[in-house]
Coordinates of C-alpha atoms in Angstrom, one line a residue:
X182 CA -42.0 -22.2 34.4
X183 CA -39.5 -24.8 35.7
X184 CA -39.7 -26.7 32.4
X185 CA -38.8 -23.6 30.5
X186 CA -35.9 -22.9 32.9
X187 CA -34.6 -26.4 32.5
X188 CA -34.9 -26.1 28.7
X189 CA -32.7 -22.9 28.6
X190 CA -30.2 -24.4 31.1
X191 CA -29.9 -27.4 28.8
X192 CA -29.2 -25.2 25.8
X193 CA -26.5 -23.4 27.8
X194 CA -24.9 -26.7 28.9
X195 CA -24.9 -28.1 25.4
X196 CA -23.4 -24.9 24.0
X197 CA -20.6 -24.9 26.6
X198 CA -19.8 -28.6 25.8
X199 CA -19.6 -27.8 22.1
X200 CA -17.5 -24.7 22.6
X201 CA -15.0 -26.7 24.8
X202 CA -14.9 -29.6 22.3
X203 CA -14.3 -27.2 19.4
X204 CA -11.5 -25.4 21.3
X205 CA -9.8 -28.7 22.1
X206 CA -10.1 -29.8 18.4
X207 CA -8.6 -26.5 17.2
X208 CA -5.8 -26.7 19.8
X209 CA -5.0 -30.3 18.8
X210 CA -4.8 -29.2 15.1
X211 CA -2.6 -26.3 15.8
X212 CA -5.3 -23.6 15.8
X213 CA -5.0 -22.3 19.3
X214 CA -4.5 -18.5 19.7
X215 CA -0.9 -18.9 20.9
X216 CA 0.3 -20.6 17.7
X217 CA -2.1 -19.2 15.1
X218 CA -1.6 -16.2 12.9
X219 CA -4.5 -14.7 11.1
X220 CA -3.5 -12.6 8.1
X221 CA -5.8 -10.2 6.1
X222 CA -4.3 -9.3 2.7
X223 CA -5.2 -8.5 -0.9
X224 CA -6.0 -11.4 -3.2
X225 CA -3.1 -13.2 -4.9
X226 CA -0.7 -10.9 -3.0
X227 CA 1.8 -13.4 -1.5
X228 CA 3.7 -16.5 -2.6
X229 CA 1.9 -19.2 -0.7
X230 CA 5.1 -21.3 -0.6
X231 CA 6.4 -18.6 1.8
X232 CA 3.4 -19.1 4.1
X233 CA 4.2 -22.9 4.2
X234 CA 7.8 -22.2 4.9
X235 CA 7.0 -19.8 7.7
X236 CA 4.7 -22.4 9.2
X237 CA 7.4 -25.1 9.0
X238 CA 10.1 -22.9 10.5
X239 CA 8.0 -21.5 13.4
X240 CA 5.3 -24.1 14.1
X241 CA 2.8 -21.2 13.7
X242 CA -0.4 -22.0 11.8
X243 CA -1.4 -19.3 9.3
X244 CA -5.0 -18.5 8.5
X245 CA -5.1 -16.4 5.4
X246 CA -8.1 -14.3 4.3
X247 CA -8.3 -11.8 1.5
X248 CA -10.1 -8.5 0.7
X249 CA -10.7 -6.5 -2.5
X250 CA -10.6 -2.9 -1.3
X251 CA -9.2 -0.9 1.6
X252 CA -12.7 0.1 2.6
X253 CA -13.9 -3.5 2.8
X254 CA -10.8 -4.3 5.0
X255 CA -11.5 -1.3 7.3
X256 CA -15.1 -2.2 7.8
X257 CA -14.4 -5.7 8.8
X258 CA -11.7 -4.7 11.2
X259 CA -13.9 -2.0 12.7
X260 CA -16.7 -4.5 13.2
X261 CA -14.3 -6.8 15.1
X262 CA -16.0 -10.1 14.3
X263 CA -12.8 -11.7 13.1
X264 CA -9.6 -10.7 14.9
X265 CA -6.8 -10.3 12.5
X266 CA -3.1 -10.3 13.6
X267 CA -1.8 -8.7 10.4
X268 CA -3.5 -6.6 7.7
X269 CA -2.0 -5.0 4.6
X270 CA -3.7 -1.6 3.9
X271 CA -2.6 1.2 1.6
X272 CA -0.9 4.4 2.7
X273 CA -4.0 6.6 3.0
X274 CA -5.9 3.9 4.9
X275 CA -3.0 3.4 7.3
X276 CA -3.2 7.1 8.1
X277 CA -7.0 6.8 8.7
X278 CA -6.6 3.6 10.9
X279 CA -3.8 5.3 12.9
X280 CA -6.0 8.3 13.6
X281 CA -8.9 6.1 14.6
X282 CA -6.7 4.2 17.0
X283 CA -7.1 0.9 15.2
X284 CA -3.4 0.0 15.1
X285 CA -0.9 -1.3 17.6
X286 CA 2.6 0.4 17.7
X287 CA 5.4 -1.9 16.4
X288 CA 8.3 -3.1 18.5
X289 CA 11.2 -2.3 16.2
X290 CA 13.6 -4.3 18.4
X291 CA 11.8 -7.4 17.1
X292 CA 12.1 -6.4 13.5
X293 CA 15.9 -6.5 12.9
X294 CA 15.3 -7.0 9.1
X295 CA 13.6 -3.6 8.9
X296 CA 17.1 -2.3 8.1
X297 CA 16.9 -3.9 4.7
X298 CA 14.2 -1.5 3.5
X299 CA 15.3 1.4 1.2
X300 CA 15.3 4.6 3.4
X301 CA 13.3 6.5 0.8
X302 CA 10.3 4.2 1.6
X303 CA 10.6 4.8 5.4
X304 CA 9.4 7.6 7.6
X305 CA 6.7 8.8 5.1
X306 CA 4.0 11.3 6.1
X307 CA 1.2 8.7 6.5
X308 CA 3.3 6.9 9.2
X309 CA 6.2 8.9 10.5
X310 CA 8.9 6.8 12.0
X311 CA 7.1 3.7 10.8
X312 CA 5.5 3.5 14.2
X313 CA 2.6 1.4 12.9
X314 CA 3.6 -0.1 9.6
X315 CA 6.2 -2.1 7.7
X316 CA 6.7 -1.6 3.9
X317 CA 5.4 -4.5 1.8
X318 CA 5.1 -3.4 -1.8
X319 CA 5.0 -0.2 -3.7
X320 CA 4.3 1.0 -7.2
X321 CA 2.6 3.5 -9.5
X322 CA -0.6 4.0 -11.5
X323 CA -0.1 4.4 -15.2
X324 CA -1.1 3.4 -18.7
X325 CA -0.5 0.0 -20.3
X326 CA -1.0 0.0 -24.1
X327 CA -0.4 -2.1 -27.2
X328 CA 1.5 -0.1 -29.9
X329 CA 0.9 -2.9 -32.4
X330 CA -2.9 -2.4 -32.1
X331 CA -2.4 1.4 -32.3
X332 CA -0.4 1.5 -35.5
X333 CA 2.8 2.2 -33.6
X334 CA 1.3 5.2 -31.6
X335 CA 3.2 6.0 -28.4
X336 CA 1.4 7.2 -25.3
X337 CA 3.2 9.5 -22.9
X338 CA 0.4 11.6 -21.4
X339 CA -3.0 11.3 -19.7
X340 CA -4.2 13.7 -22.3
X341 CA -3.2 11.4 -25.1
X342 CA -6.2 9.2 -24.1
X343 CA -8.7 11.8 -25.4
X344 CA -7.5 11.2 -29.0
X345 CA -10.6 10.6 -31.1
X346 CA -8.7 7.7 -32.8
X347 CA -8.9 5.8 -29.6
X348 CA -12.7 5.3 -29.7
X349 CA -13.8 2.2 -27.7
X350 CA -10.2 1.2 -27.0
X351 CA -9.7 2.1 -23.3
X352 CA -10.3 0.0 -20.2
X353 CA -10.5 1.8 -16.8
X354 CA -10.0 0.2 -13.4
X355 CA -13.1 0.5 -11.2
X356 CA -11.5 2.9 -8.7
X357 CA -12.7 6.4 -7.7
X358 CA -9.3 7.7 -6.6
X359 CA -7.5 6.3 -9.6
X360 CA -9.9 7.6 -12.3
X361 CA -10.7 10.9 -10.6
X362 CA -7.0 11.3 -10.0
X363 CA -6.4 10.8 -13.7
X364 CA -8.9 13.5 -14.5
X365 CA -7.3 15.9 -12.0
X366 CA -3.7 15.2 -13.2
X367 CA -4.7 15.7 -16.8
X368 CA -5.8 19.2 -15.8
X369 CA -2.7 19.9 -13.9
X370 CA -4.3 19.5 -10.5
X371 CA -3.2 17.4 -7.5
X372 CA -4.8 13.9 -7.3
X373 CA -5.5 14.9 -3.6
X374 CA -7.4 18.0 -4.6
X375 CA -10.5 18.7 -2.6
X376 CA -11.6 21.9 -4.3
X377 CA -15.1 21.1 -5.5
X378 CA -14.8 23.3 -8.6
X379 CA -11.7 21.4 -9.7
X380 CA -13.3 18.0 -9.0
X381 CA -16.3 19.0 -11.0
X382 CA -14.1 20.1 -13.9
X383 CA -12.2 16.8 -13.8
X384 CA -15.5 14.9 -13.8
X385 CA -16.8 16.9 -16.8
X386 CA -13.5 16.2 -18.6
X387 CA -13.9 12.5 -17.8
X388 CA -17.4 12.6 -19.3
X389 CA -15.8 13.7 -22.6
X390 CA -13.6 10.5 -22.6
X391 CA -16.7 8.3 -22.7
X392 CA -16.6 7.5 -26.4
X393 CA -13.1 6.1 -26.0
X394 CA -14.0 3.9 -23.0
X395 CA -14.6 0.3 -23.8
X396 CA -15.4 -0.8 -20.2
X397 CA -14.8 0.0 -16.5
X398 CA -13.7 -3.3 -15.0
X399 CA -12.0 -5.1 -12.1
X400 CA -9.5 -8.0 -12.1
X401 CA -10.7 -9.1 -15.6
X402 CA -8.6 -6.2 -17.0
X403 CA -5.6 -8.5 -16.9
X404 CA -7.0 -11.0 -19.3
X405 CA -8.7 -8.5 -21.6
X406 CA -5.4 -6.6 -22.2
X407 CA -3.3 -9.8 -22.3
X408 CA -5.7 -11.3 -24.9
X409 CA -5.7 -8.1 -26.9
X410 CA -9.5 -7.5 -26.4
X411 CA -8.6 -3.8 -25.7
X412 CA -5.5 -1.8 -26.6
X413 CA -5.2 0.5 -23.6
X414 CA -5.7 0.1 -19.9
X415 CA -5.3 2.3 -16.8
X416 CA -3.7 -0.1 -14.2
X417 CA -1.4 -0.4 -11.3
X418 CA 2.2 -1.1 -12.2
X419 CA 2.2 -4.6 -10.8
X420 CA -0.8 -5.5 -13.0
X421 CA 1.1 -4.1 -16.0
X422 CA 4.2 -6.2 -15.2
X423 CA 2.1 -9.3 -14.9
X424 CA 0.3 -9.0 -18.2
X425 CA 3.4 -7.8 -20.0
X426 CA 5.1 -11.0 -19.0
X427 CA 2.3 -12.8 -20.9
X428 CA 2.2 -10.4 -23.9
X429 CA 5.5 -8.9 -25.0
X430 CA 3.7 -6.4 -27.3
X431 CA 2.5 -4.3 -24.3
X432 CA 4.2 -1.2 -22.9
X433 CA 3.7 0.6 -19.6
X434 CA 4.2 4.3 -19.0
X435 CA 3.7 6.7 -16.1
X436 CA 2.2 9.8 -17.7
X437 CA 4.3 13.0 -17.8
X438 CA 1.7 15.1 -15.9
X439 CA 2.2 12.9 -12.8
X440 CA 0.4 10.0 -11.2
X441 CA 0.0 8.1 -8.0
X442 CA 2.9 6.6 -6.0
X443 CA 1.3 4.0 -3.7
X444 CA 2.4 1.9 -0.8
X445 CA 0.9 -1.2 0.8
X446 CA 2.3 -1.8 4.3
X447 CA 1.9 -4.5 6.9
X448 CA 0.2 -3.4 10.2
X449 CA -1.0 -5.1 13.4
X450 CA -4.7 -4.3 14.1
X451 CA -5.6 -3.3 17.6
X452 CA -7.8 -6.4 18.0
X453 CA -4.8 -8.8 17.2
X454 CA -4.6 -11.9 19.5
X455 CA -1.0 -12.9 18.5
X456 CA 1.2 -9.8 18.3
X457 CA 4.4 -11.9 18.8
X458 CA 3.6 -14.1 15.8
X459 CA 2.7 -11.1 13.8
X460 CA 6.1 -9.5 14.4
X461 CA 7.8 -12.8 13.6
X462 CA 6.0 -12.9 10.3
X463 CA 6.8 -9.3 9.5
X464 CA 10.5 -9.9 10.1
X465 CA 10.4 -13.1 8.1
X466 CA 8.9 -11.2 5.1
X467 CA 11.6 -8.6 5.5
X468 CA 14.4 -11.1 4.9
X469 CA 16.0 -10.2 1.5
X470 CA 15.7 -13.7 -0.1
X471 CA 12.1 -14.0 1.1
X472 CA 11.2 -10.5 -0.2
X473 CA 12.9 -11.3 -3.5
X474 CA 10.9 -14.5 -3.9
X475 CA 7.7 -12.8 -3.0
X476 CA 8.3 -9.9 -5.4
X477 CA 9.0 -12.3 -8.3
X478 CA 5.8 -14.1 -7.6
X479 CA 3.5 -11.1 -7.1
X480 CA 5.1 -9.0 -9.8
X481 CA 5.0 -5.8 -7.8
X482 CA 8.0 -3.7 -6.8
X483 CA 9.7 -4.5 -3.5
X484 CA 10.8 -1.8 -1.1
X485 CA 13.5 -4.2 0.2
X486 CA 16.8 -2.8 -1.1
X487 CA 18.8 -5.9 -0.1
X488 CA 16.3 -8.1 -1.9
X489 CA 17.2 -6.5 -5.3
X490 CA 20.5 -8.4 -5.3
X491 CA 18.6 -11.7 -5.5
X492 CA 16.4 -10.7 -8.4
X493 CA 16.9 -10.7 -12.2
X494 CA 18.9 -7.6 -13.3
X495 CA 16.4 -7.0 -16.2
X496 CA 13.7 -6.6 -13.5
X497 CA 15.3 -4.3 -11.1
X498 CA 16.9 -2.2 -13.9
X499 CA 13.5 -1.7 -15.6
X500 CA 12.6 2.0 -14.7
X501 CA 9.0 1.4 -15.6
X502 CA 8.6 -0.7 -12.5
X503 CA 11.6 0.5 -10.4
X504 CA 11.5 4.2 -11.3
X505 CA 14.4 6.4 -10.2
X506 CA 14.1 8.7 -7.2
X507 CA 14.0 11.6 -9.7
X508 CA 10.8 10.3 -11.2
X509 CA 9.1 9.2 -7.9
X510 CA 9.7 12.7 -6.5
X511 CA 7.2 14.0 -9.1
X512 CA 4.5 11.5 -8.1
X513 CA 2.0 11.9 -5.4
X514 CA 1.0 9.6 -2.5
X515 CA -2.7 9.4 -1.8
X516 CA -3.7 11.3 1.3
X517 CA -6.5 10.5 3.7
X518 CA -9.1 13.0 2.4
X519 CA -11.6 12.4 5.2
X520 CA -15.1 10.9 5.0
X521 CA -16.8 13.9 3.4
X522 CA -14.2 14.4 0.6
X523 CA -13.9 10.7 -0.1
X524 CA -17.7 10.5 -0.4
X525 CA -17.7 13.4 -2.9
X526 CA -15.0 11.6 -5.0
X527 CA -17.1 8.4 -5.0
X528 CA -20.3 10.4 -5.8
X529 CA -18.6 12.1 -8.9
X530 CA -17.1 8.8 -10.0
X531 CA -20.5 7.1 -9.8
X532 CA -22.0 10.0 -11.8
X533 CA -19.3 9.5 -14.4
X534 CA -20.1 5.8 -14.6
X535 CA -23.8 6.5 -15.0
X536 CA -23.0 9.1 -17.7
X537 CA -21.5 6.3 -19.8
X538 CA -24.9 4.5 -19.7

């Protein structure tokens, strides 16, 4: 018995020594909690030169991790294995995280650059008073298409996609809210509709689009459209802007029936270990010149009104990516539908994907 006890005590002692040594090593390399900032963001969603600049200016070491969906981000934060100081969820997820008490209220006195944000992107229903979030990027969901490959055909409507001449020409993003929303909008319904009869009607209509669908894809949609392996794609505006810069034959349109107006905002999760560094980083990213540089790198629309002065005029005057308030008023922001409704959206979307096979 005494041998077994000594064995376990030995393991505990070795573990303690290793933990201390690792802590000392991390501290010597600039990884201690006080001067480390851990960020959780979408992939390829920041100019990494700005991270280096922030580190140089503040002495704070940035650890940067990425996610590929709001749901994956939420799960990891709920589990609490890794403590993130900043995350960048979308609007409906911010609402959900706020209601689940997963966010820390922001000290606006430490965010003087918040004044640079366009007022129309502040105080929105998912976070009234911006108590928990700071605007990062915004955009729309729409249709990117290649008129040259369509014999000059113009697309202005979701319903244009059901044209029999478009057989095997359309790429869809692999997103339940985006594609179910397209079906709902094409029928004149809200993309936040929770009426099961309306959702089933939208799913049946999507089933009839199957002959025109070439594939349902993820990030590869960029290269497929850019390289003209498909002539039409349902994408986010930033993706459209990126691929259009590589292929001048492409066009982007927000369908006349309506679409999604989305926002990605910076938040501080409740488990954050370095709130002060998080606020410093937020304020840094709200600087007009920094925001302009970041927007030009990422190719999404910045909500920073002051930043527009430092960006090319042809970019900020392009209403496809910086639509007027008159147009954005017609668009809808995703609402937090709740677990049951979201599960039903996902179920119908999965059925739709299985129908194609």
